[in-house]
XYZ file of C-alpha atoms in Angstrom:
406
model
C 209.373 147.220 100.855
C 213.322 146.849 101.226
C 215.786 144.706 102.689
C 216.468 144.291 105.927
C 218.799 142.622 109.043
C 219.894 143.111 112.437
C 222.482 145.601 112.960
C 223.065 147.265 116.676
C 221.855 150.109 117.027
C 224.463 152.824 116.068
C 224.208 156.686 116.566
C 226.270 158.624 113.533
C 228.900 160.298 114.686
C 228.564 162.846 112.451
C 224.852 162.798 114.467
C 226.755 163.293 118.420
C 229.365 165.924 117.167
C 226.147 168.276 115.481
C 224.424 167.424 119.259
C 228.048 169.187 120.512
C 227.709 172.044 118.294
C 223.824 173.607 118.814
C 225.229 172.765 122.967
C 227.888 175.394 122.541
C 227.115 177.701 120.176
C 224.066 178.772 122.925
C 227.469 180.270 125.350
C 230.826 180.562 122.677
C 230.517 183.294 119.942
C 229.614 183.603 116.501
C 233.306 183.736 116.193
C 234.342 180.767 118.380
C 231.588 179.274 117.740
C 233.054 178.775 114.643
C 236.431 178.137 115.909
C 235.288 176.177 118.136
C 233.429 173.400 115.004
C 235.601 173.057 112.696
C 238.654 171.901 115.581
C 236.266 169.570 116.209
C 234.645 168.642 113.350
C 238.228 167.798 111.914
C 240.035 165.880 115.134
C 235.788 163.859 114.469
C 235.019 163.165 111.219
C 239.201 163.854 110.193
C 238.186 166.535 107.388
C 241.210 168.654 107.386
C 239.485 171.343 104.714
C 235.980 170.960 105.757
C 234.687 174.327 106.601
C 231.230 174.153 108.576
C 231.787 178.330 109.522
C 229.094 178.908 105.869
C 226.272 176.708 107.843
C 226.581 178.093 110.940
C 226.495 181.896 109.496
C 223.101 180.489 107.866
C 221.940 178.849 111.233
C 222.779 182.189 112.349
C 221.047 184.784 109.779
C 218.379 182.526 110.355
C 217.547 182.938 114.062
C 218.263 186.818 113.243
C 216.227 187.801 110.266
C 214.016 185.219 109.696
C 209.616 186.286 110.516
C 207.226 183.494 109.387
C 204.861 184.369 107.089
C 201.742 182.986 109.417
C 201.871 182.870 113.008
C 200.258 179.862 112.861
C 203.356 177.642 113.518
C 206.739 177.947 114.589
C 210.304 176.414 113.318
C 211.707 175.101 116.658
C 215.676 174.047 116.997
C 214.293 170.670 116.394
C 212.809 171.386 113.745
C 216.081 172.697 111.771
C 218.355 170.148 113.647
C 216.394 167.549 111.579
C 215.805 169.700 108.276
C 219.657 169.406 108.466
C 219.761 166.323 108.569
C 217.298 165.584 105.173
C 220.151 167.987 103.389
C 222.550 166.583 104.489
C 220.716 162.860 102.939
C 219.278 164.244 99.929
C 222.666 166.176 98.766
C 223.464 162.288 97.586
C 221.471 162.438 94.761
C 220.119 159.269 96.352
C 215.984 158.169 96.310
C 216.468 155.451 98.918
C 219.275 157.068 101.571
C 216.439 158.560 104.051
C 216.647 160.566 106.744
C 213.380 160.152 108.727
C 212.089 162.715 111.461
C 210.055 161.537 114.852
C 206.690 161.549 112.714
C 207.712 159.580 109.897
C 209.895 157.000 111.148
C 206.973 155.587 113.338
C 205.216 156.048 109.935
C 208.213 153.979 108.324
C 207.908 151.392 111.612
C 204.443 151.161 110.235
C 205.250 149.500 107.322
C 208.149 146.982 108.486
C 204.823 145.673 110.966
C 202.444 145.157 108.065
C 199.721 147.008 109.305
C 198.021 150.766 107.679
C 195.953 153.358 106.604
C 196.538 154.397 103.749
C 195.669 153.149 99.768
C 198.301 150.406 99.703
C 201.049 150.900 97.031
C 204.635 151.099 97.234
C 206.278 154.557 95.469
C 209.462 155.989 94.935
C 210.822 159.433 94.062
C 212.653 158.882 91.684
C 214.704 160.113 88.340
C 212.554 163.780 89.580
C 209.194 162.296 89.354
C 206.588 160.591 91.946
C 206.838 156.667 90.546
C 204.273 154.433 91.347
C 206.280 150.322 92.334
C 203.229 148.787 92.730
C 200.270 148.192 94.019
C 199.492 146.114 96.223
C 196.988 143.369 95.922
C 193.648 143.501 96.102
C 194.817 147.170 98.654
C 192.052 150.646 96.839
C 194.641 151.729 95.306
C 194.892 148.584 92.885
C 190.513 149.140 93.336
C 190.841 152.629 92.081
C 193.403 151.521 88.963
C 196.802 152.270 89.510
C 199.021 150.594 87.601
C 203.107 150.247 88.307
C 204.663 152.985 86.026
C 202.252 155.248 86.337
C 204.208 159.011 87.675
C 201.854 161.256 90.465
C 202.274 164.805 89.236
C 199.985 166.312 92.111
C 198.131 165.183 95.885
C 195.343 166.706 96.245
C 196.265 170.374 94.640
C 200.385 169.407 96.040
C 201.951 169.419 93.293
C 205.206 166.116 93.408
C 208.263 167.600 91.268
C 209.665 168.804 94.671
C 209.007 165.700 97.361
C 210.753 163.232 98.981
C 209.139 159.528 98.937
C 208.349 160.165 102.678
C 206.898 163.077 102.567
C 204.720 162.255 99.723
C 203.511 159.253 102.257
C 203.126 161.508 104.183
C 199.596 163.690 102.654
C 198.828 159.922 101.318
C 198.471 158.232 104.085
C 195.669 159.795 106.513
C 192.436 157.645 108.322
C 190.343 154.590 106.981
C 187.362 156.120 105.088
C 188.895 159.918 103.625
C 189.642 160.267 100.121
C 193.217 161.296 98.037
C 192.647 162.417 95.247
C 195.925 161.454 92.545
C 196.595 163.363 89.589
C 198.346 160.800 87.137
C 200.408 160.920 83.451
C 200.617 157.172 82.179
C 202.251 156.312 79.373
C 199.713 156.173 76.078
C 197.592 158.437 77.855
C 197.199 161.880 76.234
C 196.976 163.740 79.809
C 197.275 163.340 82.974
C 194.001 162.118 84.882
C 192.742 162.134 88.562
C 191.980 159.070 90.356
C 190.000 158.565 93.768
C 190.773 156.707 96.044
C 188.960 155.932 99.512
C 192.604 154.876 102.341
C 191.469 152.037 104.473
C 193.498 149.344 106.229
C 196.326 148.054 104.485
C 196.919 144.476 105.700
C 200.054 143.486 103.326
C 199.126 139.867 101.844
C 201.393 137.582 101.050
C 200.139 134.947 99.942
C 197.335 133.337 97.463
C 197.941 129.755 95.135
C 195.951 127.948 92.784
C 195.544 124.618 90.395
C 194.968 125.514 87.511
C 192.299 124.256 84.820
C 195.086 122.964 82.425
C 196.869 120.843 84.979
C 199.341 123.550 86.150
C 199.243 125.376 89.610
C 199.898 129.109 90.199
C 201.666 130.376 93.351
C 200.925 134.526 93.532
C 202.992 136.015 95.896
C 203.309 139.537 97.077
C 205.195 140.389 99.581
C 208.837 138.609 101.233
C 208.021 139.366 105.139
C 209.209 137.528 107.345
C 207.064 134.389 107.642
C 206.813 134.882 103.323
C 209.644 131.486 104.123
C 207.410 129.289 105.892
C 203.880 129.862 103.422
C 206.331 129.606 100.575
C 207.702 125.864 101.599
C 203.751 125.362 102.491
C 202.619 126.813 98.499
C 205.138 124.439 97.404
C 203.337 121.572 99.445
C 200.251 121.769 98.293
C 202.236 122.074 94.739
C 203.658 118.504 94.971
C 201.119 116.781 96.113
C 198.834 118.010 93.288
C 201.145 116.172 91.331
C 202.107 118.200 88.115
C 205.666 118.917 86.955
C 204.251 122.701 85.309
C 205.070 125.380 88.171
C 204.512 129.619 87.354
C 205.446 131.447 90.445
C 203.707 134.972 89.613
C 205.973 138.343 90.926
C 204.247 140.729 89.976
C 203.514 143.485 91.348
C 205.648 142.315 94.301
C 208.490 145.494 95.846
C 210.636 143.566 97.767
C 211.062 142.716 101.319
C 213.439 140.976 103.510
C 216.558 139.162 101.069
C 215.757 136.167 103.380
C 212.555 135.577 102.692
C 213.810 135.543 98.729
C 217.415 133.729 99.155
C 215.532 131.241 101.239
C 212.728 130.066 98.238
C 215.372 130.199 96.015
C 217.208 127.335 97.992
C 214.425 125.260 97.060
C 215.180 125.004 93.264
C 219.267 125.155 93.395
C 221.962 122.804 94.787
C 223.695 123.973 98.128
C 226.770 126.928 97.749
C 225.304 128.275 94.162
C 224.855 131.721 94.818
C 221.659 133.416 94.973
C 222.589 137.042 94.405
C 225.635 139.185 95.278
C 226.150 142.266 96.863
C 228.539 145.417 95.711
C 230.416 147.896 97.643
C 232.156 149.740 94.890
C 234.773 150.551 96.596
C 237.733 148.339 96.281
C 236.245 145.834 98.932
C 235.678 141.802 98.233
C 232.057 141.208 97.048
C 230.146 138.640 98.817
C 228.139 136.500 97.732
C 224.676 134.723 99.406
C 224.947 131.182 98.382
C 221.989 128.252 98.271
C 221.591 126.602 101.405
C 220.636 123.602 99.407
C 217.287 122.422 99.280
C 216.905 121.737 96.134
C 213.633 118.946 96.170
C 212.213 119.496 92.696
C 214.403 117.374 89.892
C 214.770 117.541 85.433
C 211.197 116.917 84.946
C 209.681 120.680 86.824
C 208.680 122.834 84.173
C 208.669 126.716 86.003
C 207.689 129.873 84.563
C 208.552 132.922 86.847
C 206.320 136.296 85.486
C 207.644 139.746 86.327
C 206.228 142.984 85.081
C 207.559 146.667 86.650
C 206.190 146.218 89.860
C 208.411 143.758 89.771
C 211.989 144.634 92.796
C 214.192 143.875 95.016
C 213.522 140.862 96.438
C 211.405 139.702 93.095
C 214.525 140.696 90.778
C 216.927 138.477 93.307
C 214.783 135.506 93.191
C 213.535 135.947 89.401
C 217.106 136.496 88.447
C 219.143 134.499 89.847
C 216.672 130.972 89.357
C 216.283 132.406 85.652
C 220.463 131.806 85.631
C 220.407 129.096 86.740
C 218.699 127.861 84.469
C 215.801 127.011 86.980
C 212.968 128.310 85.335
C 211.918 130.505 82.416
C 211.006 134.218 83.049
C 208.486 135.741 80.931
C 206.228 138.884 80.756
C 207.781 142.778 81.152
C 211.136 144.538 81.750
C 211.104 144.357 85.795
C 211.125 147.570 88.526
C 215.333 148.433 88.462
C 216.164 147.838 92.710
C 219.191 146.423 93.130
C 219.922 148.662 96.097
C 221.415 147.761 99.675
C 220.021 148.960 102.883
C 220.468 149.767 106.416
C 218.860 150.953 108.736
C 220.413 153.007 111.799
C 219.159 154.559 114.642
C 220.094 158.384 114.993
C 217.504 158.978 118.305
C 215.220 157.014 120.093
C 212.682 158.573 117.405
C 214.694 158.934 114.780
C 216.567 156.864 112.594
C 218.328 157.144 109.392
C 218.244 154.573 106.186
C 220.645 154.565 103.699
C 221.893 152.875 101.324
C 225.685 150.412 101.919
C 225.169 148.480 98.765
C 223.497 147.064 94.793
C 222.556 143.667 94.473
C 224.571 141.780 91.239
C 223.105 138.959 89.367
C 225.115 135.313 90.187
C 226.827 135.861 86.783
C 227.472 139.818 88.439
C 224.478 141.669 86.015
C 223.526 144.630 88.271
C 219.885 144.367 88.358
C 219.311 148.789 89.409
C 220.333 149.251 85.300
C 217.668 148.998 83.631
C 216.446 146.151 86.054
C 215.503 142.083 84.706
C 214.338 141.587 81.502
C 212.344 138.491 80.643
C 213.189 135.858 78.381
C 209.863 135.997 76.062
C 208.659 139.621 76.744
C 205.040 140.703 76.586
C 202.830 143.624 77.641
C 199.773 144.542 79.918
C 198.032 147.349 78.686
C 195.959 149.120 80.591
C 193.560 147.745 78.164
C 193.699 143.862 78.694
C 193.703 145.150 82.515
C 189.692 147.031 81.761
C 189.570 144.296 80.132
C 190.019 141.302 82.837
C 192.401 139.539 79.718
C 196.160 138.488 81.346
C 198.525 137.525 78.186
C 201.248 136.948 80.040
C 199.705 134.250 81.936
C 198.446 133.304 78.897
C 201.643 133.611 77.343
C 202.660 131.439 80.430
C 200.715 128.400 80.581
C 200.821 128.427 76.227
C 205.078 127.691 77.243
C 204.267 124.917 79.362
C 202.505 123.701 77.179
C 204.130 123.477 74.465
C 207.568 124.053 74.730
C 208.100 127.890 73.298
């Protein structure tokens, strides 16, 4: 999941220009085309020294000389344009800046709607490896035993080392009831191993609550969706009605979602005006601060623990970081994922889109979330053996802290 804000539909100037070039290319010679292209580019982009001649030479060489090894599939001119844009975005080296051709764009839209067929996990191509951010609660991926931090080496017989996140998602997705075999490298294991996951309809869960025998109220938040603020308010009402002063918010395996949801949730614990998160643009522009709405309904008798782990990302890190730095909650668990960048979704054509990183999130005290994530106040590991045995030392440590204060 990513942070989305409402923007007017826009089309990047360079894509408009590219469309003009393509039309011109059908009517002029190669040398004249290069001159026209460079002239329009310099005018539109203000790039006095950009030389696009190599691009057009490659385009023409491929058109004139390339012979397909098979005749079953032919690359269309439209496919070539999409490929060129994908190459442009990949040159930035940012796994979160991605171009979506028509099929991938529709798949991404289905993710945002929160209903699709697949295995149910957040993944990202990070530092040369396809990494599991977190399996969704009660998803096929979780039931099959996938864990945050797992590296996916193969999808069926396809090696993932050169795949983008979106290409990997397309391979993992599939009709309900069909299997996909993932070859996994997991820290602590001596060798890679295979996990077979049967695809199903995925409905992204949001929240669950329960009162523990120790009189501690537990809220498990699985995602930051559009309706999660209302569900979280209802969960807090249940907490108050339970007449407990001890609260655990479990953000483990929560890959994030809407920025507005994390701000609204933080506002229940922070006075009006307190900074929840800072948005840094990194180009000399002034940071933008997002502040609490000031619901602030709890007094200093509240004892509050937030559980985090390597699957806590994005909005989870914003909420946990804000409440910890303002002294409202103690963090227990493992270091968070470190997904602290901001993306804007831009429509390129009616059927394609570009997700582009435009800023980075900082905690209220100015700590970059992207740099190594957030380290809890009390670090407790939960191993694969713990999970298989049904043990939860992180939750147990949280209960101990709320009972004893240490």
